[in-house]
């Protein structure tokens, strides 16, 4: 590559990197400034962070919202990974035309918008008394066609010879799944974990509908509540957004090495 092309490439990459990082910087900077400074467009970090923290914690149950979001996200992630990986494994390892038809139906279900089924879902959960509960939060999304398809595609690269050898050694199908499939598909599990946790943590519409008790509020709901009323404290609002962003950022950076590989269905 010539020197001129390198300069152009580095310039474009630097610009794109700046545009990607700037919103995060502005969010942090706004969280340390007064509301009036944020509305004026101040970009330099201020000294109002502790005051914003005191105001936020005094007016809202931030700790409770964080714990609720963490509880719902962790439970949904664990159960979703287990169920969807079992389904994807079964669809591919015990493959036949009937399962292909079922899989096609599941993929078609991805085209149905979630808002189209919110009302019947709410009526169902209200009748069984599952409002304001972890079960009510996780059940509609505990299994998704995308994750099942992801694990099914990964299972296609899982050597069938290993499965046959394990069966000859006397291992049950569940033992093969636990002792061989899960360790081999570590990258796929990392990718699925990242996607599921981020979706569960950032979920707003369904929790807003089903969580009617203020004690069941989640962080996205708390952030939305900060914009209600006639006056918005933007410093406090951006602090809440920052707190809401930190857990998903940690999960992504911890699992990023395996994320891209897991999406492509590669096997280590």
mmCIF file of C-alpha atoms in Angstrom:
data_model
loop_
_atom_site.group_PDB
_atom_site.id
_atom_site.type_symbol
_atom_site.label_atom_id
_atom_site.label_comp_id
_atom_site.label_asym_id
_atom_site.label_seq_id
_atom_site.Cartn_x
_atom_site.Cartn_y
_atom_site.Cartn_z
ATOM 1 C CA UNK A 1 0.000 0.000 0.000
ATOM 2 C CA UNK A 2 1.361 3.416 -0.978
ATOM 3 C CA UNK A 3 1.965 6.174 1.547
ATOM 4 C CA UNK A 4 -0.950 8.223 0.214
ATOM 5 C CA UNK A 5 -3.388 5.325 0.603
ATOM 6 C CA UNK A 6 -2.140 4.680 4.134
ATOM 7 C CA UNK A 7 -2.763 8.310 5.084
ATOM 8 C CA UNK A 8 -6.282 8.175 3.668
ATOM 9 C CA UNK A 9 -7.004 4.850 5.392
ATOM 10 C CA UNK A 10 -5.739 6.044 8.789
ATOM 11 C CA UNK A 11 -7.654 9.312 8.417
ATOM 12 C CA UNK A 12 -10.922 7.517 7.674
ATOM 13 C CA UNK A 13 -10.361 4.993 10.487
ATOM 14 C CA UNK A 14 -9.532 7.773 12.935
ATOM 15 C CA UNK A 15 -12.680 9.667 11.959
ATOM 16 C CA UNK A 16 -14.875 6.597 12.311
ATOM 17 C CA UNK A 17 -13.277 5.760 15.660
ATOM 18 C CA UNK A 18 -13.893 9.288 16.892
ATOM 19 C CA UNK A 19 -17.537 9.192 15.818
ATOM 20 C CA UNK A 20 -17.956 5.844 17.592
ATOM 21 C CA UNK A 21 -16.308 6.879 20.860
ATOM 22 C CA UNK A 22 -17.619 10.450 21.080
ATOM 23 C CA UNK A 23 -21.169 9.551 22.268
ATOM 24 C CA UNK A 24 -19.650 7.531 25.128
ATOM 25 C CA UNK A 25 -17.358 10.414 26.055
ATOM 26 C CA UNK A 26 -20.224 12.906 25.912
ATOM 27 C CA UNK A 27 -22.365 10.636 28.100
ATOM 28 C CA UNK A 28 -19.626 10.490 30.740
ATOM 29 C CA UNK A 29 -18.962 14.216 30.482
ATOM 30 C CA UNK A 30 -22.666 15.064 30.810
ATOM 31 C CA UNK A 31 -22.943 12.858 33.900
ATOM 32 C CA UNK A 32 -20.349 15.055 35.640
ATOM 33 C CA UNK A 33 -22.002 18.387 34.807
ATOM 34 C CA UNK A 34 -25.080 20.323 35.850
ATOM 35 C CA UNK A 35 -28.211 20.117 33.739
ATOM 36 C CA UNK A 36 -27.776 23.681 32.526
ATOM 37 C CA UNK A 37 -24.217 22.917 31.388
ATOM 38 C CA UNK A 38 -25.417 19.872 29.463
ATOM 39 C CA UNK A 39 -28.083 21.877 27.644
ATOM 40 C CA UNK A 40 -25.467 24.475 26.752
ATOM 41 C CA UNK A 41 -23.380 21.769 25.087
ATOM 42 C CA UNK A 42 -20.423 21.686 27.464
ATOM 43 C CA UNK A 43 -18.043 18.877 26.469
ATOM 44 C CA UNK A 44 -15.481 19.157 29.277
ATOM 45 C CA UNK A 45 -16.043 16.917 32.329
ATOM 46 C CA UNK A 46 -17.206 18.867 35.361
ATOM 47 C CA UNK A 47 -17.224 18.471 39.131
ATOM 48 C CA UNK A 48 -20.926 17.778 39.649
ATOM 49 C CA UNK A 49 -20.740 13.969 39.556
ATOM 50 C CA UNK A 50 -21.159 13.396 43.292
ATOM 51 C CA UNK A 51 -24.092 15.803 43.411
ATOM 52 C CA UNK A 52 -25.776 13.991 40.516
ATOM 53 C CA UNK A 53 -25.228 10.678 42.315
ATOM 54 C CA UNK A 54 -26.769 12.043 45.527
ATOM 55 C CA UNK A 55 -29.767 13.469 43.673
ATOM 56 C CA UNK A 56 -30.332 10.285 41.691
ATOM 57 C CA UNK A 57 -30.100 7.921 44.656
ATOM 58 C CA UNK A 58 -32.251 10.221 46.804
ATOM 59 C CA UNK A 59 -35.116 10.364 44.312
ATOM 60 C CA UNK A 60 -35.012 6.863 42.815
ATOM 61 C CA UNK A 61 -34.275 3.315 43.946
ATOM 62 C CA UNK A 62 -31.236 2.915 41.714
ATOM 63 C CA UNK A 63 -29.841 -0.035 43.664
ATOM 64 C CA UNK A 64 -33.125 -1.905 43.466
ATOM 65 C CA UNK A 65 -33.448 -1.219 39.738
ATOM 66 C CA UNK A 66 -29.886 -2.450 39.125
ATOM 67 C CA UNK A 67 -30.487 -5.625 41.132
ATOM 68 C CA UNK A 68 -33.780 -6.273 39.321
ATOM 69 C CA UNK A 69 -32.204 -5.837 35.908
ATOM 70 C CA UNK A 70 -29.254 -8.024 36.879
ATOM 71 C CA UNK A 71 -31.497 -10.749 38.299
ATOM 72 C CA UNK A 72 -33.789 -10.821 35.276
ATOM 73 C CA UNK A 73 -30.900 -10.696 32.792
ATOM 74 C CA UNK A 74 -28.856 -13.442 34.465
ATOM 75 C CA UNK A 75 -31.786 -15.829 34.908
ATOM 76 C CA UNK A 76 -32.998 -15.262 31.345
ATOM 77 C CA UNK A 77 -29.483 -15.696 29.916
ATOM 78 C CA UNK A 78 -28.776 -18.975 31.728
ATOM 79 C CA UNK A 79 -32.125 -20.572 30.909
ATOM 80 C CA UNK A 80 -32.143 -19.275 27.335
ATOM 81 C CA UNK A 81 -28.668 -20.670 26.611
ATOM 82 C CA UNK A 82 -29.611 -24.068 28.014
ATOM 83 C CA UNK A 83 -32.945 -24.360 26.203
ATOM 84 C CA UNK A 84 -31.851 -22.899 22.862
ATOM 85 C CA UNK A 85 -28.629 -24.909 22.724
ATOM 86 C CA UNK A 86 -30.537 -28.116 23.469
ATOM 87 C CA UNK A 87 -33.012 -27.254 20.735
ATOM 88 C CA UNK A 88 -30.305 -26.364 18.205
ATOM 89 C CA UNK A 89 -28.392 -29.539 19.048
ATOM 90 C CA UNK A 90 -31.509 -31.668 18.650
ATOM 91 C CA UNK A 91 -32.553 -30.031 15.373
ATOM 92 C CA UNK A 92 -29.188 -30.816 13.770
ATOM 93 C CA UNK A 93 -27.973 -34.057 15.372
ATOM 94 C CA UNK A 94 -31.390 -35.745 15.066
ATOM 95 C CA UNK A 95 -32.093 -34.176 11.716
ATOM 96 C CA UNK A 96 -35.097 -35.084 9.534
ATOM 97 C CA UNK A 97 -37.574 -33.362 7.223
ATOM 98 C CA UNK A 98 -40.142 -32.908 9.970
ATOM 99 C CA UNK A 99 -37.695 -30.913 12.082
ATOM 100 C CA UNK A 100 -36.864 -28.790 9.032
ATOM 101 C CA UNK A 101 -40.532 -27.845 8.754
ATOM 102 C CA UNK A 102 -40.672 -26.955 12.439
ATOM 103 C CA UNK A 103 -37.536 -24.870 12.059
ATOM 104 C CA UNK A 104 -39.066 -23.029 9.107
ATOM 105 C CA UNK A 105 -42.095 -22.188 11.240
ATOM 106 C CA UNK A 106 -39.806 -20.860 13.982
ATOM 107 C CA UNK A 107 -37.949 -18.693 11.489
ATOM 108 C CA UNK A 108 -41.240 -17.339 10.164
ATOM 109 C CA UNK A 109 -42.128 -16.394 13.739
ATOM 110 C CA UNK A 110 -39.198 -13.960 13.678
ATOM 111 C CA UNK A 111 -41.215 -11.854 11.211
ATOM 112 C CA UNK A 112 -44.006 -11.259 13.740
ATOM 113 C CA UNK A 113 -43.357 -8.001 15.652
ATOM 114 C CA UNK A 114 -43.396 -8.357 19.411
ATOM 115 C CA UNK A 115 -45.859 -5.494 19.817
ATOM 116 C CA UNK A 116 -48.428 -7.556 17.906
ATOM 117 C CA UNK A 117 -48.582 -10.154 20.693
ATOM 118 C CA UNK A 118 -48.175 -7.965 23.772
ATOM 119 C CA UNK A 119 -51.904 -7.720 24.558
ATOM 120 C CA UNK A 120 -52.628 -11.476 24.477
ATOM 121 C CA UNK A 121 -49.394 -12.136 26.373
ATOM 122 C CA UNK A 122 -50.386 -9.672 29.079
ATOM 123 C CA UNK A 123 -53.837 -11.231 29.395
ATOM 124 C CA UNK A 124 -52.312 -14.700 29.692
ATOM 125 C CA UNK A 125 -49.831 -13.695 32.380
ATOM 126 C CA UNK A 126 -52.441 -11.702 34.282
ATOM 127 C CA UNK A 127 -54.737 -14.741 34.445
ATOM 128 C CA UNK A 128 -52.006 -16.996 35.868
ATOM 129 C CA UNK A 129 -50.782 -14.343 38.306
ATOM 130 C CA UNK A 130 -47.342 -13.889 36.738
ATOM 131 C CA UNK A 131 -47.286 -10.087 36.772
ATOM 132 C CA UNK A 132 -44.349 -8.451 38.586
ATOM 133 C CA UNK A 133 -42.438 -11.729 38.591
ATOM 134 C CA UNK A 134 -39.218 -13.091 37.154
ATOM 135 C CA UNK A 135 -41.228 -15.756 35.350
ATOM 136 C CA UNK A 136 -43.354 -13.125 33.647
ATOM 137 C CA UNK A 137 -40.245 -11.273 32.519
ATOM 138 C CA UNK A 138 -38.305 -14.195 31.070
ATOM 139 C CA UNK A 139 -40.953 -16.558 29.694
ATOM 140 C CA UNK A 140 -41.828 -14.700 26.422
ATOM 141 C CA UNK A 141 -38.158 -14.556 25.358
ATOM 142 C CA UNK A 142 -36.699 -17.605 27.079
ATOM 143 C CA UNK A 143 -36.350 -19.265 23.672
ATOM 144 C CA UNK A 144 -35.782 -17.324 20.459
ATOM 145 C CA UNK A 145 -35.606 -18.580 16.860
ATOM 146 C CA UNK A 146 -32.365 -16.674 16.321
ATOM 147 C CA UNK A 147 -30.501 -18.445 19.132
ATOM 148 C CA UNK A 148 -31.868 -21.833 18.092
ATOM 149 C CA UNK A 149 -30.692 -21.159 14.533
ATOM 150 C CA UNK A 150 -27.292 -20.009 15.852
ATOM 151 C CA UNK A 151 -26.733 -23.203 17.836
ATOM 152 C CA UNK A 152 -28.076 -25.338 15.004
ATOM 153 C CA UNK A 153 -25.595 -23.812 12.569
ATOM 154 C CA UNK A 154 -22.784 -24.389 15.054
ATOM 155 C CA UNK A 155 -23.867 -27.992 15.605
ATOM 156 C CA UNK A 156 -23.391 -28.615 11.878
ATOM 157 C CA UNK A 157 -19.641 -28.264 12.365
ATOM 158 C CA UNK A 158 -19.645 -30.630 15.341
ATOM 159 C CA UNK A 159 -18.019 -33.889 14.114
ATOM 160 C CA UNK A 160 -20.589 -36.682 13.951
ATOM 161 C CA UNK A 161 -17.779 -39.213 14.351
ATOM 162 C CA UNK A 162 -17.191 -37.965 17.901
ATOM 163 C CA UNK A 163 -20.838 -38.484 18.741
ATOM 164 C CA UNK A 164 -20.846 -41.997 17.324
ATOM 165 C CA UNK A 165 -17.671 -42.884 19.230
ATOM 166 C CA UNK A 166 -19.152 -41.512 22.446
ATOM 167 C CA UNK A 167 -22.314 -43.564 21.927
ATOM 168 C CA UNK A 168 -20.216 -46.686 21.473
ATOM 169 C CA UNK A 169 -18.436 -45.896 24.754
ATOM 170 C CA UNK A 170 -21.794 -45.889 26.510
ATOM 171 C CA UNK A 171 -22.424 -42.155 26.953
ATOM 172 C CA UNK A 172 -26.029 -41.008 26.879
ATOM 173 C CA UNK A 173 -27.143 -38.202 24.576
ATOM 174 C CA UNK A 174 -27.379 -35.796 27.498
ATOM 175 C CA UNK A 175 -23.847 -36.704 28.621
ATOM 176 C CA UNK A 176 -22.568 -36.106 25.093
ATOM 177 C CA UNK A 177 -24.264 -32.727 25.104
ATOM 178 C CA UNK A 178 -22.900 -31.692 28.521
ATOM 179 C CA UNK A 179 -19.377 -33.139 28.355
ATOM 180 C CA UNK A 180 -18.573 -32.704 24.669
ATOM 181 C CA UNK A 181 -20.880 -30.295 22.861
ATOM 182 C CA UNK A 182 -20.886 -27.457 25.400
ATOM 183 C CA UNK A 183 -17.055 -27.275 25.849
ATOM 184 C CA UNK A 184 -16.531 -27.467 22.086
ATOM 185 C CA UNK A 185 -19.055 -24.701 21.365
ATOM 186 C CA UNK A 186 -17.596 -22.254 23.872
ATOM 187 C CA UNK A 187 -17.375 -19.467 21.284
ATOM 188 C CA UNK A 188 -21.001 -19.913 20.266
ATOM 189 C CA UNK A 189 -22.094 -19.822 23.892
ATOM 190 C CA UNK A 190 -20.084 -16.630 24.411
ATOM 191 C CA UNK A 191 -21.773 -14.954 21.448
ATOM 192 C CA UNK A 192 -25.219 -16.136 22.520
ATOM 193 C CA UNK A 193 -24.551 -15.023 26.105
ATOM 194 C CA UNK A 194 -23.555 -11.548 24.951
ATOM 195 C CA UNK A 195 -26.614 -11.125 22.750
ATOM 196 C CA UNK A 196 -29.065 -12.519 25.298
ATOM 197 C CA UNK A 197 -27.714 -10.578 28.261
ATOM 198 C CA UNK A 198 -27.676 -7.284 26.361
ATOM 199 C CA UNK A 199 -31.214 -7.802 25.052
ATOM 200 C CA UNK A 200 -32.501 -8.779 28.496
ATOM 201 C CA UNK A 201 -30.755 -5.882 30.238
ATOM 202 C CA UNK A 202 -31.934 -3.311 27.687
ATOM 203 C CA UNK A 203 -35.480 -4.673 27.479
ATOM 204 C CA UNK A 204 -37.996 -1.902 28.080
ATOM 205 C CA UNK A 205 -41.370 -2.449 26.411
ATOM 206 C CA UNK A 206 -42.346 -5.806 27.930
ATOM 207 C CA UNK A 207 -41.136 -4.972 31.473
ATOM 208 C CA UNK A 208 -42.994 -1.647 31.223
ATOM 209 C CA UNK A 209 -46.193 -3.568 30.485
ATOM 210 C CA UNK A 210 -45.861 -6.425 32.951
ATOM 211 C CA UNK A 211 -43.964 -4.809 35.846
ATOM 212 C CA UNK A 212 -46.660 -2.671 37.456
ATOM 213 C CA UNK A 213 -45.105 -2.680 40.939
ATOM 214 C CA UNK A 214 -42.552 0.136 41.525
ATOM 215 C CA UNK A 215 -40.365 -2.367 43.398
ATOM 216 C CA UNK A 216 -40.014 -4.393 40.165
ATOM 217 C CA UNK A 217 -38.658 -1.481 38.105
ATOM 218 C CA UNK A 218 -35.631 -2.095 35.876
ATOM 219 C CA UNK A 219 -32.874 0.303 34.836
ATOM 220 C CA UNK A 220 -34.288 1.105 31.356
ATOM 221 C CA UNK A 221 -37.636 1.876 33.014
ATOM 222 C CA UNK A 222 -35.902 4.117 35.554
ATOM 223 C CA UNK A 223 -34.099 6.000 32.783
ATOM 224 C CA UNK A 224 -37.424 6.534 30.997
ATOM 225 C CA UNK A 225 -38.997 7.807 34.221
ATOM 226 C CA UNK A 226 -36.310 10.487 34.485
ATOM 227 C CA UNK A 227 -37.727 12.183 31.401
ATOM 228 C CA UNK A 228 -41.233 12.403 32.808
ATOM 229 C CA UNK A 229 -42.511 15.702 34.172
ATOM 230 C CA UNK A 230 -42.036 19.292 33.112
ATOM 231 C CA UNK A 231 -38.321 19.639 33.923
ATOM 232 C CA UNK A 232 -35.583 17.146 33.076
ATOM 233 C CA UNK A 233 -32.301 17.087 34.953
ATOM 234 C CA UNK A 234 -30.009 16.074 32.103
ATOM 235 C CA UNK A 235 -26.960 15.598 34.308
ATOM 236 C CA UNK A 236 -28.842 13.105 36.463
ATOM 237 C CA UNK A 237 -30.379 11.526 33.344
ATOM 238 C CA UNK A 238 -27.008 10.944 31.701
ATOM 239 C CA UNK A 239 -25.643 9.514 34.948
ATOM 240 C CA UNK A 240 -28.472 6.966 34.941
ATOM 241 C CA UNK A 241 -27.753 6.163 31.282
ATOM 242 C CA UNK A 242 -24.085 5.690 32.165
ATOM 243 C CA UNK A 243 -24.960 3.301 34.997
ATOM 244 C CA UNK A 244 -27.287 1.422 32.656
ATOM 245 C CA UNK A 245 -24.537 1.086 30.043
ATOM 246 C CA UNK A 246 -21.720 -0.178 32.274
ATOM 247 C CA UNK A 247 -22.916 -3.817 32.832
ATOM 248 C CA UNK A 248 -23.518 -4.520 29.139
ATOM 249 C CA UNK A 249 -20.177 -2.946 28.241
ATOM 250 C CA UNK A 250 -18.399 -5.160 30.778
ATOM 251 C CA UNK A 251 -20.067 -8.303 29.416
ATOM 252 C CA UNK A 252 -19.201 -7.388 25.838
ATOM 253 C CA UNK A 253 -15.543 -6.557 26.529
ATOM 254 C CA UNK A 254 -15.065 -9.734 28.561
ATOM 255 C CA UNK A 255 -16.530 -11.945 25.833
ATOM 256 C CA UNK A 256 -15.512 -10.001 22.725
ATOM 257 C CA UNK A 257 -12.665 -12.376 21.810
ATOM 258 C CA UNK A 258 -15.093 -15.224 21.230
ATOM 259 C CA UNK A 259 -18.017 -13.130 20.002
ATOM 260 C CA UNK A 260 -17.125 -12.868 16.305
ATOM 261 C CA UNK A 261 -15.990 -16.483 16.141
ATOM 262 C CA UNK A 262 -19.184 -17.668 17.804
ATOM 263 C CA UNK A 263 -21.376 -15.748 15.364
ATOM 264 C CA UNK A 264 -19.700 -17.441 12.404
ATOM 265 C CA UNK A 265 -20.245 -20.854 13.980
ATOM 266 C CA UNK A 266 -16.550 -21.769 14.151
ATOM 267 C CA UNK A 267 -15.411 -24.614 16.380
ATOM 268 C CA UNK A 268 -12.188 -24.521 18.368
#
